[in-house]
Amino acid sequence: MALKTPNTQRVAISLFPLADEVAHLGTGGFACTFRIREGDRQTALKIIDPGLSERERVDRELNALQRVTNDGVVQFLAHGVHKFEGVDYCWIRMEFIEGRSLGAELGAGVVFTPLEALDLISRLTVMSRDVVA
């Protein structure tokens, strides 16, 4: 099953029906990410592609994210499985960090080295694609 943004938007809204805003931030290799705004609180919600064949990789990343505390890595808040229209969607709720994407930063000529966060994650034997610069 290919990940479809309009459908995952509906999944996100069904997970947080009382949210003031559910905004799509982007779609990556295995998930769609949304900003959830509830009053003054904002968090990020990643909805994993239910047809993902690399489920073990996601489980390893989730396990590492729960154990890492570092300014360069978003804070894990919660995770679970949500059944929507007969399909089980795994989700991860994380701290939301305001700012531009890595692509926008690099496109603007910003030069930085996020080695500290990557080193911490690599010592946990997991490579993450969610690095905050």
CSV table of C-alpha atoms in Angstrom, one decimal:
chain,number,residue,atom,x,y,z
A,1,MET,CA,0.0,0.0,0.0
A,2,ALA,CA,1.5,3.4,-1.0
A,3,LEU,CA,1.3,6.2,1.6
A,4,LYS,CA,-1.3,8.7,0.4
A,5,THR,CA,-1.2,12.2,2.1
A,6,PRO,CA,-5.0,12.8,2.0
A,7,ASN,CA,-5.7,9.5,3.6
A,8,THR,CA,-3.0,9.9,6.3
A,9,GLN,CA,-4.4,13.4,6.9
A,10,ARG,CA,-7.7,11.8,7.8
A,11,VAL,CA,-5.9,9.3,10.0
A,12,ALA,CA,-4.1,12.1,11.8
A,13,ILE,CA,-7.4,13.9,12.3
A,14,SER,CA,-9.1,10.8,13.6
A,15,LEU,CA,-6.2,10.3,16.1
A,16,PHE,CA,-6.6,13.9,17.4
A,17,PRO,CA,-10.2,14.9,16.7
A,18,LEU,CA,-10.1,17.8,19.2
A,19,ALA,CA,-6.9,19.4,17.8
A,20,ASP,CA,-7.1,23.0,16.7
A,21,GLU,CA,-5.0,22.2,13.7
A,22,VAL,CA,-3.6,19.2,11.9
A,23,ALA,CA,-1.1,20.4,9.3
A,24,HIS,CA,0.8,18.2,6.9
A,25,LEU,CA,4.6,18.9,7.1
A,26,GLY,CA,6.0,16.4,4.6
A,27,THR,CA,6.1,12.9,3.3
A,28,GLY,CA,9.3,10.8,3.4
A,29,GLY,CA,10.4,7.4,2.6
A,30,PHE,CA,8.2,5.6,5.1
A,31,ALA,CA,6.0,8.1,6.8
A,32,CYS,CA,3.9,11.3,6.6
A,33,THR,CA,4.6,13.9,9.3
A,34,PHE,CA,2.0,16.4,10.7
A,35,ARG,CA,2.1,19.3,13.1
A,36,ILE,CA,-0.6,18.9,15.8
A,37,ARG,CA,-1.7,22.1,17.5
A,38,GLU,CA,-3.8,21.8,20.7
A,39,GLY,CA,-4.1,25.3,22.2
A,40,ASP,CA,-0.5,26.6,22.8
A,41,ARG,CA,1.0,23.1,22.5
A,42,GLN,CA,2.4,21.8,19.3
A,43,THR,CA,3.7,18.3,18.7
A,44,ALA,CA,4.8,16.3,15.6
A,45,LEU,CA,3.0,13.2,14.5
A,46,LYS,CA,4.6,10.7,12.2
A,47,ILE,CA,2.2,8.2,10.6
A,48,ILE,CA,4.1,5.1,9.3
A,49,ASP,CA,3.2,3.6,5.9
A,50,PRO,CA,1.1,0.5,6.8
A,51,GLY,CA,2.6,-1.4,3.8
A,52,LEU,CA,6.1,-0.8,4.9
A,53,SER,CA,8.3,-3.9,4.4
A,54,GLU,CA,11.1,-2.5,6.6
A,55,ARG,CA,9.1,-2.7,9.8
A,56,GLU,CA,12.2,-3.9,11.8
A,57,ARG,CA,14.0,-0.7,10.8
A,58,VAL,CA,11.1,1.4,12.1
A,59,ASP,CA,11.0,-0.6,15.4
A,60,ARG,CA,14.8,-0.1,15.9
A,61,GLU,CA,14.5,3.7,15.2
A,62,LEU,CA,11.6,3.9,17.6
A,63,ASN,CA,13.5,2.0,20.3
A,64,ALA,CA,16.5,4.3,19.9
A,65,LEU,CA,14.4,7.5,19.9
A,66,GLN,CA,12.8,6.5,23.2
A,67,ARG,CA,16.3,6.1,24.8
A,68,VAL,CA,18.0,9.2,23.3
A,69,THR,CA,18.1,12.6,25.1
A,70,ASN,CA,20.1,15.1,23.1
A,71,ASP,CA,19.5,18.6,21.8
A,72,GLY,CA,20.0,17.4,18.3
A,73,VAL,CA,17.3,14.7,18.4
A,74,VAL,CA,13.6,15.3,18.8
A,75,GLN,CA,12.1,14.2,22.1
A,76,PHE,CA,9.9,11.0,21.9
A,77,LEU,CA,6.5,11.5,23.5
A,78,ALA,CA,4.3,8.5,22.6
A,79,HIS,CA,3.6,5.8,20.0
A,80,GLY,CA,0.9,3.4,19.2
A,81,VAL,CA,-1.3,1.7,16.6
A,82,HIS,CA,-4.5,3.2,15.3
A,83,LYS,CA,-7.1,1.3,13.2
A,84,PHE,CA,-8.6,3.5,10.5
A,85,GLU,CA,-11.0,2.1,7.9
A,86,GLY,CA,-9.8,-1.4,8.6
A,87,VAL,CA,-6.1,-0.6,8.3
A,88,ASP,CA,-3.6,-0.5,11.3
A,89,TYR,CA,-1.4,2.6,11.2
A,90,CYS,CA,1.6,2.9,13.5
A,91,TRP,CA,2.2,6.3,14.7
A,92,ILE,CA,4.9,8.2,16.7
A,93,ARG,CA,4.3,11.5,18.5
A,94,MET,CA,7.4,13.7,19.0
A,95,GLU,CA,8.4,17.1,20.1
A,96,PHE,CA,7.7,19.7,17.4
A,97,ILE,CA,10.7,22.0,16.6
A,98,GLU,CA,9.8,25.2,14.7
A,99,GLY,CA,12.1,26.0,11.8
A,100,ARG,CA,13.0,25.3,8.3
A,101,SER,CA,13.7,21.8,6.9
A,102,LEU,CA,17.2,20.6,6.4
A,103,GLY,CA,16.8,21.1,2.6
A,104,ALA,CA,15.7,24.7,3.1
A,105,GLU,CA,18.7,25.3,5.4
A,106,LEU,CA,21.2,23.8,2.9
A,107,GLY,CA,19.5,25.6,0.0
A,108,ALA,CA,19.9,29.0,1.9
A,109,GLY,CA,23.6,28.3,2.2
A,110,VAL,CA,23.7,27.5,5.9
A,111,VAL,CA,26.7,25.3,6.8
A,112,PHE,CA,26.6,23.2,9.9
A,113,THR,CA,27.7,19.8,11.1
A,114,PRO,CA,25.1,17.7,13.0
A,115,LEU,CA,27.8,15.2,14.0
A,116,GLU,CA,27.0,15.1,17.7
A,117,ALA,CA,23.4,13.8,17.2
A,118,LEU,CA,24.5,11.4,14.5
A,119,ASP,CA,27.3,10.0,16.6
A,120,LEU,CA,24.9,9.4,19.5
A,121,ILE,CA,22.4,7.6,17.3
A,122,SER,CA,25.1,5.6,15.6
A,123,ARG,CA,26.3,4.3,19.0
A,124,LEU,CA,22.8,2.9,19.4
A,125,THR,CA,23.3,1.1,16.1
A,126,VAL,CA,20.5,2.9,14.4
A,127,MET,CA,20.6,5.5,11.7
A,128,SER,CA,17.8,8.1,11.9
A,129,ARG,CA,16.6,10.4,9.1
A,130,ASP,CA,15.0,12.8,11.7
A,131,VAL,CA,18.0,15.0,12.7
A,132,VAL,CA,17.4,18.5,13.9
A,133,ALA,CA,20.0,21.1,13.0
